């Protein structure tokens, strides 16, 4: 058979001030056709698994595009329409479809980015089997369910099973094509906005919910997924969902979906994060640093996390740390192209005083922090490139743009031209910073840093500096949210 394959990934924070034009989807925009195939093949992604599974089964793979952007604000209407048009056009003449999507895409012209795309694909290929691989932080809608035959999401956060999820969905698609299975879907969406910090799958109720999903699959269910949703999207229902795929057994699918959903609702308190005031977090970190043990204390500025749409230039956590007298801090990257240019112009070894960070107004939260001055010596300048050693995106070369280290009396401040996640210690070692040897490491990260940085640290403190990825959702001006919803409405009920 001729099978359409495509990747379209974006986790949309509708409160983020960062625009998402077409060029955001890749190093310089999406890749198409043969280029998309070559770039995807051999990677640890869902689309790579689709290619491997389908080619191994003897099918012809037609790759429409690969388009993935870091989390940011709503996708520009022209970009979204272009990507959907590209995928739908490539569907002509195909017999089946495998899509590597996110599940939390919101565009200027679509609150249900994946559902609206799938509706168009189904209209173009009304009889074709359609399999979808989704991120754990996807939301679920009627359009996604009604226009898909197979829906499978990640089961890990931090995410390390992107390929395995594509492999799972691809394997079921091949079985459906060969008439070995007849997929039937049941789903539940709960009126529960889950905090992203409570969606980690190694501990807590999310771990137990995913454990129930795995147990159902072990007993014969074709696929069971727990999708945390994405609370930083102002849409009707950015809520947690359960999706179950059975083999021609609607009753089994319904019962399994209900069992997992009942567990989630019963344990809903465990999905709500108890946010701590920033000053208290920094004071606690100071005490932990003075306690016995070796290694740095991690300060995770989850309120300005680029992998959820943060600007990476909010300086509240650093300045609170400086105010409370913390010393020997490594911090970065701070995204401030203007400061990078000024520091490079000043030159190595020169002492400078300049404003760093706080350059991007958080307009939807009505926050504008005036830039604050830092004084230090320009100690290093690099091209901002390093290669990830693992475990996430192993072997991928990271391009941060020009990067500068400013040595201040209390902190080594790494400033870059682009926002970055902390995939690897190379983010610091590439510029000559041996992060594990310092007293504090301040990262603009929520979860992806943990596999690398937690093992070298003696303690971790989560800090909310008040940016657009913060955990206090009462600060966010939702306008489209369906109410009642927990925890905003404590008397919310669900059956």
Coordinates of C-alpha atoms in Angstrom, one line a residue:
X1 CA 0.0 0.0 0.0
X2 CA 0.9 3.7 -0.4
X3 CA 0.9 5.2 3.1
X4 CA 0.9 8.9 4.0
X5 CA 3.3 9.8 6.9
X6 CA 3.8 13.3 8.4
X7 CA 5.0 15.0 11.5
X8 CA 3.4 18.2 12.8
X9 CA 4.3 19.0 16.4
X10 CA 3.6 22.1 18.5
X11 CA 2.7 22.5 22.1
X12 CA 0.9 25.8 22.2
X13 CA 1.1 28.1 25.2
X14 CA -1.6 30.7 24.2
X15 CA -0.3 33.0 27.0
X16 CA 3.2 33.1 25.6
X17 CA 4.4 36.3 23.8
X18 CA 6.6 34.2 21.4
X19 CA 5.3 34.1 17.9
X20 CA 5.1 30.9 15.9
X21 CA 5.5 31.5 12.2
X22 CA 6.3 28.8 9.7
X23 CA 10.1 29.3 10.0
X24 CA 9.8 28.1 13.6
X25 CA 9.0 24.6 12.5
X26 CA 12.6 23.4 12.0
X27 CA 16.0 25.0 11.8
X28 CA 14.6 27.2 9.0
X29 CA 11.1 26.0 8.5
X30 CA 9.6 22.5 7.7
X31 CA 11.2 19.9 5.5
X32 CA 9.1 18.2 2.7
X33 CA 9.1 15.0 0.7
X34 CA 12.5 13.3 0.3
X35 CA 14.3 15.9 2.6
X36 CA 11.7 15.2 5.3
X37 CA 12.2 11.4 4.8
X38 CA 16.0 11.6 5.1
X39 CA 15.9 14.0 8.1
X40 CA 13.4 11.7 10.0
X41 CA 14.9 8.3 9.2
X42 CA 17.0 7.0 12.1
X43 CA 15.9 9.5 14.7
X44 CA 14.2 8.7 18.0
X45 CA 10.8 10.1 16.9
X46 CA 7.4 8.8 16.1
X47 CA 7.7 9.5 12.4
X48 CA 11.0 7.5 12.2
X49 CA 9.2 4.6 13.8
X50 CA 6.3 4.9 11.3
X51 CA 8.9 4.8 8.4
X52 CA 10.6 1.7 9.9
X53 CA 7.5 -0.3 10.7
X54 CA 5.7 0.5 7.4
X55 CA 8.7 -0.1 5.2
X56 CA 9.5 -3.4 7.0
X57 CA 5.9 -4.5 6.2
X58 CA 6.6 -3.8 2.5
X59 CA 4.6 -0.6 2.1
X60 CA 5.5 2.5 0.2
X61 CA 5.9 5.5 2.5
X62 CA 5.0 9.0 1.3
X63 CA 6.4 11.6 3.7
X64 CA 4.5 14.9 3.4
X65 CA 6.5 16.9 5.8
X66 CA 8.3 17.0 9.1
X67 CA 7.5 20.2 11.0
X68 CA 8.2 20.6 14.7
X69 CA 8.6 23.8 16.7
X70 CA 9.5 24.5 20.3
X71 CA 6.5 25.5 22.5
X72 CA 5.5 29.1 22.0
X73 CA 2.4 31.2 21.3
X74 CA -0.5 30.4 19.0
X75 CA 0.6 29.1 15.6
X76 CA 0.3 31.8 12.9
X77 CA -2.8 31.1 10.7
X78 CA -0.8 31.0 7.5
X79 CA 1.7 28.5 8.9
X80 CA -1.0 26.2 10.2
X81 CA -3.1 26.3 7.0
X82 CA 0.1 25.7 4.9
X83 CA 1.0 22.6 7.0
X84 CA -2.5 21.2 6.8
X85 CA -2.7 21.9 3.1
X86 CA 0.6 20.1 2.6
X87 CA -0.5 17.0 4.4
X88 CA -3.9 16.9 2.8
X89 CA -2.5 17.3 -0.7
X90 CA 0.0 14.5 -0.1
X91 CA -2.9 12.2 0.9
X92 CA -4.1 12.0 -2.7
X93 CA -3.8 8.4 -3.8
X94 CA -2.8 7.0 -0.4
X95 CA -4.3 4.0 1.2
X96 CA -3.6 4.7 4.8
X97 CA -2.3 7.4 7.1
X98 CA 0.2 7.6 10.0
X99 CA 0.6 11.0 11.7
X100 CA 3.1 12.0 14.3
X101 CA 1.2 14.9 16.1
X102 CA 1.4 16.6 19.5
X103 CA -2.1 17.0 20.6
X104 CA -1.8 20.5 22.1
X105 CA -1.6 22.6 19.0
X106 CA -3.6 25.8 18.9
X107 CA -3.5 28.1 15.9
X108 CA -4.8 31.6 15.3
X109 CA -7.5 30.0 13.1
X110 CA -8.0 26.7 15.1
X111 CA -8.4 25.9 18.7
X112 CA -8.1 22.2 17.8
X113 CA -5.1 22.0 15.5
X114 CA -4.9 18.2 15.4
X115 CA -8.7 17.6 15.3
X116 CA -9.2 20.1 12.4
X117 CA -6.4 18.5 10.4
X118 CA -7.7 15.0 11.0
X119 CA -11.1 16.0 9.9
X120 CA -9.7 17.2 6.6
X121 CA -7.6 14.1 6.2
X122 CA -10.6 11.9 6.8
X123 CA -12.7 13.8 4.3
X124 CA -9.9 13.4 1.7
X125 CA -9.6 9.6 2.5
X126 CA -12.9 8.5 3.9
X127 CA -12.1 4.8 3.9
X128 CA -8.4 4.9 4.8
X129 CA -7.1 3.6 8.2
X130 CA -5.7 6.5 10.2
X131 CA -3.2 6.1 13.1
X132 CA -2.0 8.9 15.3
X133 CA 0.9 9.1 17.7
X134 CA 0.5 11.9 20.3
X135 CA 2.5 13.5 23.1
X136 CA 1.6 12.7 26.7
X137 CA 0.6 16.4 27.0
X138 CA -1.9 16.3 24.2
X139 CA -5.6 17.2 24.8
X140 CA -8.4 15.1 23.4
X141 CA -11.4 16.2 21.4
X142 CA -14.3 14.7 19.5
X143 CA -12.7 15.5 16.2
X144 CA -9.5 13.6 17.0
X145 CA -11.4 10.6 18.1
X146 CA -14.0 10.7 15.3
X147 CA -11.4 11.0 12.6
X148 CA -8.9 8.4 13.8
X149 CA -8.9 4.6 14.0
X150 CA -5.8 4.3 16.3
X151 CA -4.7 6.8 18.9
X152 CA -1.6 6.2 21.0
X153 CA 0.3 8.6 23.3
X154 CA 3.6 8.7 25.1
X155 CA 3.7 7.0 28.5
X156 CA 6.7 8.9 29.9
X157 CA 7.5 12.3 31.2
X158 CA 10.3 13.3 30.8
X159 CA 9.5 11.9 27.4
X160 CA 11.9 9.1 26.3
X161 CA 9.4 6.9 24.4
X162 CA 8.7 9.0 21.3
X163 CA 9.9 6.2 19.0
X164 CA 8.2 3.5 21.0
X165 CA 4.9 5.4 20.7
X166 CA 5.2 5.6 16.9
X167 CA 6.2 2.0 16.8
X168 CA 3.1 1.0 18.8
X169 CA 0.7 3.0 16.6
X170 CA 2.5 1.8 13.4
X171 CA 2.3 -1.8 14.4
X172 CA -1.4 -1.5 15.1
X173 CA -1.9 0.2 11.7
X174 CA -0.2 -2.6 9.9
X175 CA -2.3 -5.1 11.8
X176 CA -5.4 -3.2 10.8
X177 CA -4.4 -3.1 7.1
X178 CA -3.8 -6.8 7.2
X179 CA -7.3 -7.3 8.9
X180 CA -5.8 -8.9 11.9
X181 CA -7.5 -6.4 14.2
X182 CA -10.6 -4.1 14.0
X183 CA -9.8 -1.2 16.3
X184 CA -12.5 0.3 18.5
X185 CA -12.0 3.4 20.6
X186 CA -13.4 4.6 23.9
X187 CA -12.4 7.8 25.7
X188 CA -13.0 9.9 28.7
X189 CA -12.1 13.6 29.3
X190 CA -12.3 14.7 32.9
X191 CA -13.1 18.3 34.1
X192 CA -9.6 18.4 35.6
X193 CA -6.8 20.8 34.7
X194 CA -3.6 18.9 35.6
X195 CA -0.5 20.8 36.6
X196 CA 2.4 19.9 34.3
X197 CA 4.7 19.4 37.3
X198 CA 2.3 16.7 38.4
X199 CA 2.4 14.8 35.1
X200 CA 5.8 13.2 35.7
X201 CA 5.4 9.4 35.3
X202 CA 8.0 8.2 37.8
X203 CA 6.0 9.1 40.9
X204 CA 2.6 10.1 42.1
X205 CA -0.9 9.5 40.6
X206 CA 0.2 10.0 37.0
X207 CA 2.6 7.1 37.5
X208 CA -0.2 4.9 38.8
X209 CA -2.6 5.9 36.0
X210 CA 0.0 5.0 33.4
X211 CA 0.6 1.8 35.3
X212 CA -3.1 0.9 34.9
X213 CA -2.8 1.7 31.2
X214 CA 0.2 -0.7 30.8
X215 CA -1.6 -3.4 32.8
X216 CA -4.6 -3.1 30.5
X217 CA -2.4 -3.6 27.4
X218 CA -0.8 -6.6 29.1
X219 CA -4.2 -8.1 29.4
X220 CA -5.1 -7.7 25.7
X221 CA -6.2 -4.1 25.2
X222 CA -4.5 -2.8 22.0
X223 CA -3.6 0.5 23.4
X224 CA -4.4 2.6 26.6
X225 CA -3.2 6.2 26.9
X226 CA -3.3 8.8 29.6
X227 CA -3.1 12.3 28.1
X228 CA -2.3 14.9 30.7
X229 CA -3.6 17.8 28.6
X230 CA -1.9 21.2 28.5
X231 CA -3.2 23.7 31.0
X232 CA -1.4 26.7 29.4
X233 CA -3.7 26.8 26.5
X234 CA -6.8 29.0 26.7
X235 CA -9.2 26.6 25.0
X236 CA -12.5 25.0 26.1
X237 CA -11.0 21.9 27.6
X238 CA -7.2 21.6 28.1
X239 CA -7.9 18.7 30.4
X240 CA -6.6 15.3 31.2
X241 CA -8.1 12.4 29.1
X242 CA -8.0 8.6 28.7
X243 CA -8.1 6.9 25.3
X244 CA -8.4 3.2 24.9
X245 CA -8.2 1.1 21.7
X246 CA -9.6 -2.4 21.8
X247 CA -9.9 -5.2 19.2
X248 CA -13.5 -5.0 18.2
X249 CA -14.7 -4.9 21.8
X250 CA -16.4 -1.6 22.6
X251 CA -17.5 -2.8 26.0
X252 CA -13.9 -3.7 27.0
X253 CA -12.7 -0.4 25.7
X254 CA -15.4 1.5 27.7
X255 CA -14.8 -0.4 30.9
X256 CA -11.0 0.2 30.7
X257 CA -11.3 3.9 30.0
X258 CA -13.8 4.2 32.9
X259 CA -11.5 2.4 35.3
X260 CA -8.5 4.6 34.6
X261 CA -10.6 7.8 34.6
X262 CA -12.2 6.8 37.9
X263 CA -8.8 6.4 39.4
X264 CA -7.7 9.8 38.2
X265 CA -10.8 11.5 39.5
X266 CA -10.6 9.8 42.9
X267 CA -6.9 10.9 43.2
X268 CA -7.4 14.4 41.6
X269 CA -5.7 16.2 44.5
X270 CA -2.5 14.5 43.6
X271 CA -2.5 16.2 40.2
X272 CA -2.6 19.7 41.7
X273 CA 0.7 21.4 42.5
X274 CA 1.2 23.3 45.7
X275 CA 3.1 26.4 44.6
X276 CA 5.7 28.0 47.0
X277 CA 6.4 31.7 47.1
X278 CA 9.7 32.5 45.4
X279 CA 11.4 34.0 48.4
X280 CA 10.6 30.9 50.4
X281 CA 12.0 28.7 47.7
X282 CA 15.3 30.6 47.5
X283 CA 15.6 30.6 51.4
X284 CA 15.1 26.8 51.4
X285 CA 17.7 26.4 48.7
X286 CA 20.2 28.4 50.8
X287 CA 19.6 26.1 53.8
X288 CA 20.0 23.0 51.6
X289 CA 23.3 24.2 50.3
X290 CA 24.6 24.6 53.9
X291 CA 23.5 21.1 54.8
X292 CA 25.8 18.1 54.7
X293 CA 26.3 16.4 51.4
X294 CA 28.1 17.0 48.1
X295 CA 27.0 18.5 44.8
X296 CA 25.2 21.6 43.8
X297 CA 21.6 22.6 44.6
X298 CA 19.5 22.8 41.5
X299 CA 17.1 25.8 41.2
X300 CA 14.5 25.0 38.5
X301 CA 12.9 28.2 37.2
X302 CA 9.8 26.3 36.0
X303 CA 8.0 29.6 35.5
X304 CA 10.1 30.5 32.5
X305 CA 10.6 27.1 30.8
X306 CA 11.2 27.4 27.0
X307 CA 9.8 23.9 26.5
X308 CA 6.4 25.2 27.6
X309 CA 6.6 28.6 25.9
X310 CA 8.7 30.6 28.3
X311 CA 10.8 33.5 27.0
X312 CA 13.9 32.4 28.9
X313 CA 14.6 36.0 29.8
X314 CA 12.6 36.3 33.1
X315 CA 15.2 37.3 35.7
X316 CA 13.2 37.2 38.9
X317 CA 14.7 33.9 40.3
X318 CA 18.3 35.1 39.8
X319 CA 17.7 38.5 41.3
X320 CA 15.9 37.0 44.3
X321 CA 18.9 34.6 44.7
X322 CA 21.3 37.6 44.6
X323 CA 19.2 39.5 47.0
X324 CA 19.3 36.6 49.6
X325 CA 23.1 36.4 49.2
X326 CA 23.5 33.1 47.3
X327 CA 26.9 32.8 45.8
X328 CA 28.8 30.5 43.3
X329 CA 25.8 30.3 41.0
X330 CA 25.8 29.0 37.5
X331 CA 22.8 30.4 35.5
X332 CA 21.6 30.1 32.0
X333 CA 20.9 30.3 29.3
X334 CA 19.3 33.7 29.5
X335 CA 18.0 34.5 26.0
X336 CA 18.9 38.1 25.3
X337 CA 20.3 38.7 21.8
X338 CA 20.8 42.4 22.5
X339 CA 23.0 41.7 25.5
X340 CA 25.0 39.1 23.6
X341 CA 25.8 41.7 20.9
X342 CA 26.8 44.2 23.5
X343 CA 29.0 41.7 25.4
X344 CA 30.8 40.5 22.3
X345 CA 31.3 44.1 21.2
X346 CA 32.9 44.9 24.6
X347 CA 35.3 41.9 24.2
X348 CA 36.9 39.3 26.3
X349 CA 38.3 40.3 29.7
X350 CA 36.4 43.6 29.8
X351 CA 34.2 44.6 32.8
X352 CA 30.8 45.7 31.7
X353 CA 27.5 46.9 33.3
X354 CA 24.4 46.3 31.3
X355 CA 20.7 45.2 31.5
X356 CA 20.3 41.5 30.9
X357 CA 16.9 39.8 30.4
X358 CA 13.4 41.0 31.1
X359 CA 13.3 42.4 27.6
X360 CA 10.1 40.5 26.4
X361 CA 6.9 41.9 28.0
X362 CA 4.4 39.2 29.1
X363 CA 1.5 41.1 27.7
X364 CA -1.2 38.5 28.2
X365 CA -0.4 38.3 31.9
X366 CA 0.0 42.1 32.0
X367 CA 3.6 41.8 33.3
X368 CA 6.4 44.0 32.2
X369 CA 9.6 43.7 34.3
X370 CA 12.1 46.6 33.8
X371 CA 15.5 45.2 32.8
X372 CA 17.9 45.1 35.7
X373 CA 21.7 45.7 35.6
X374 CA 24.4 43.1 36.1
X375 CA 28.1 43.9 36.3
X376 CA 30.8 41.4 35.4
X377 CA 33.7 40.4 33.2
X378 CA 33.2 38.9 29.7
X379 CA 35.0 35.6 30.3
X380 CA 34.0 33.4 27.3
X381 CA 32.4 33.7 23.9
X382 CA 31.3 30.7 21.8
X383 CA 29.2 29.8 18.7
X384 CA 26.7 28.1 21.1
X385 CA 27.0 24.6 19.6
X386 CA 27.3 21.3 21.4
X387 CA 26.2 17.7 20.8
X388 CA 23.8 16.0 23.2
X389 CA 25.3 12.9 24.8
X390 CA 21.9 11.6 26.1
X391 CA 19.6 10.2 27.2
X392 CA 17.2 12.5 25.3
X393 CA 17.9 13.5 21.7
X394 CA 21.2 11.6 21.8
X395 CA 23.6 12.7 19.1
X396 CA 21.6 15.8 18.1
X397 CA 23.7 19.0 17.6
X398 CA 22.3 22.0 19.5
X399 CA 22.6 25.5 18.0
X400 CA 22.1 28.2 20.6
X401 CA 23.4 31.1 18.6
X402 CA 26.3 33.2 19.8
X403 CA 26.8 32.6 23.5
X404 CA 28.6 34.6 26.2
X405 CA 29.6 34.0 29.8
X406 CA 29.5 37.0 32.1
X407 CA 31.3 36.5 35.4
X408 CA 29.7 38.5 38.2
X409 CA 30.8 38.4 41.8
X410 CA 28.0 35.9 42.7
X411 CA 27.2 34.1 39.5
X412 CA 28.4 32.9 36.1
X413 CA 25.7 34.1 33.8
X414 CA 25.4 32.4 30.4
X415 CA 23.6 34.6 27.8
X416 CA 22.4 33.2 24.4
X417 CA 20.7 34.4 21.3
X418 CA 18.0 31.8 21.5
X419 CA 15.9 30.1 24.2
X420 CA 17.2 26.6 25.1
X421 CA 16.3 23.6 27.2
X422 CA 18.9 21.8 29.3
X423 CA 19.3 18.5 27.4
X424 CA 22.9 18.0 28.5
X425 CA 25.8 19.2 30.6
X426 CA 27.3 20.3 27.3
X427 CA 25.1 23.4 27.5
X428 CA 27.6 24.6 30.1
X429 CA 30.8 22.7 29.5
X430 CA 31.0 23.9 25.9
X431 CA 31.7 27.4 27.2
X432 CA 34.1 26.2 29.9
X433 CA 31.7 26.0 32.9
X434 CA 32.1 22.9 35.0
X435 CA 28.6 23.1 36.4
X436 CA 28.8 20.2 39.0
X437 CA 31.6 22.0 40.8
X438 CA 29.5 25.0 41.7
X439 CA 27.2 25.6 44.7
X440 CA 24.0 26.4 42.8
X441 CA 22.8 25.7 39.2
X442 CA 19.9 27.8 38.1
X443 CA 18.1 26.2 35.1
X444 CA 15.1 27.5 33.2
X445 CA 13.6 24.1 33.0
X446 CA 10.9 22.0 34.5
X447 CA 11.5 18.4 33.7
X448 CA 13.8 17.6 30.7
X449 CA 16.9 18.6 32.7
X450 CA 16.3 16.0 35.4
X451 CA 17.8 12.9 33.8
X452 CA 21.1 14.7 33.4
X453 CA 21.3 17.2 36.3
X454 CA 19.5 15.5 39.2
X455 CA 22.2 12.7 39.5
X456 CA 24.9 15.3 40.0
X457 CA 23.0 17.4 42.5
X458 CA 22.5 17.0 46.3
X459 CA 19.1 18.8 46.2
X460 CA 16.5 20.3 43.9
X461 CA 14.2 23.3 44.6
X462 CA 11.4 24.2 42.2
X463 CA 11.2 28.0 41.8
X464 CA 8.3 29.9 40.2
X465 CA 9.5 33.3 39.1
X466 CA 6.1 34.3 37.8
X467 CA 6.7 33.8 34.0
X468 CA 4.3 32.4 31.4
X469 CA 4.9 28.8 32.4
X470 CA 4.3 29.2 36.1
X471 CA 2.4 26.7 38.2
X472 CA -0.1 29.1 39.7
X473 CA -2.8 28.9 37.1
X474 CA -5.0 31.4 39.0
X475 CA -2.7 34.1 37.5
X476 CA -3.7 33.2 33.9
X477 CA -6.7 35.1 32.3
X478 CA -8.6 32.2 30.8
X479 CA -11.5 33.3 28.6
X480 CA -12.6 30.2 26.7
X481 CA -12.3 27.6 29.5
X482 CA -15.5 25.5 30.1
X483 CA -16.6 25.7 33.7
X484 CA -16.9 24.2 36.2
X485 CA -13.4 22.6 36.2
X486 CA -11.2 21.4 39.0
X487 CA -9.3 22.9 40.8
X488 CA -10.7 26.3 39.9
X489 CA -14.2 25.2 40.9
X490 CA -13.8 23.0 44.1
X491 CA -17.4 21.6 43.8
X492 CA -16.8 20.2 40.3
X493 CA -18.4 16.8 39.9
X494 CA -17.8 14.0 37.4
X495 CA -19.4 10.7 36.7

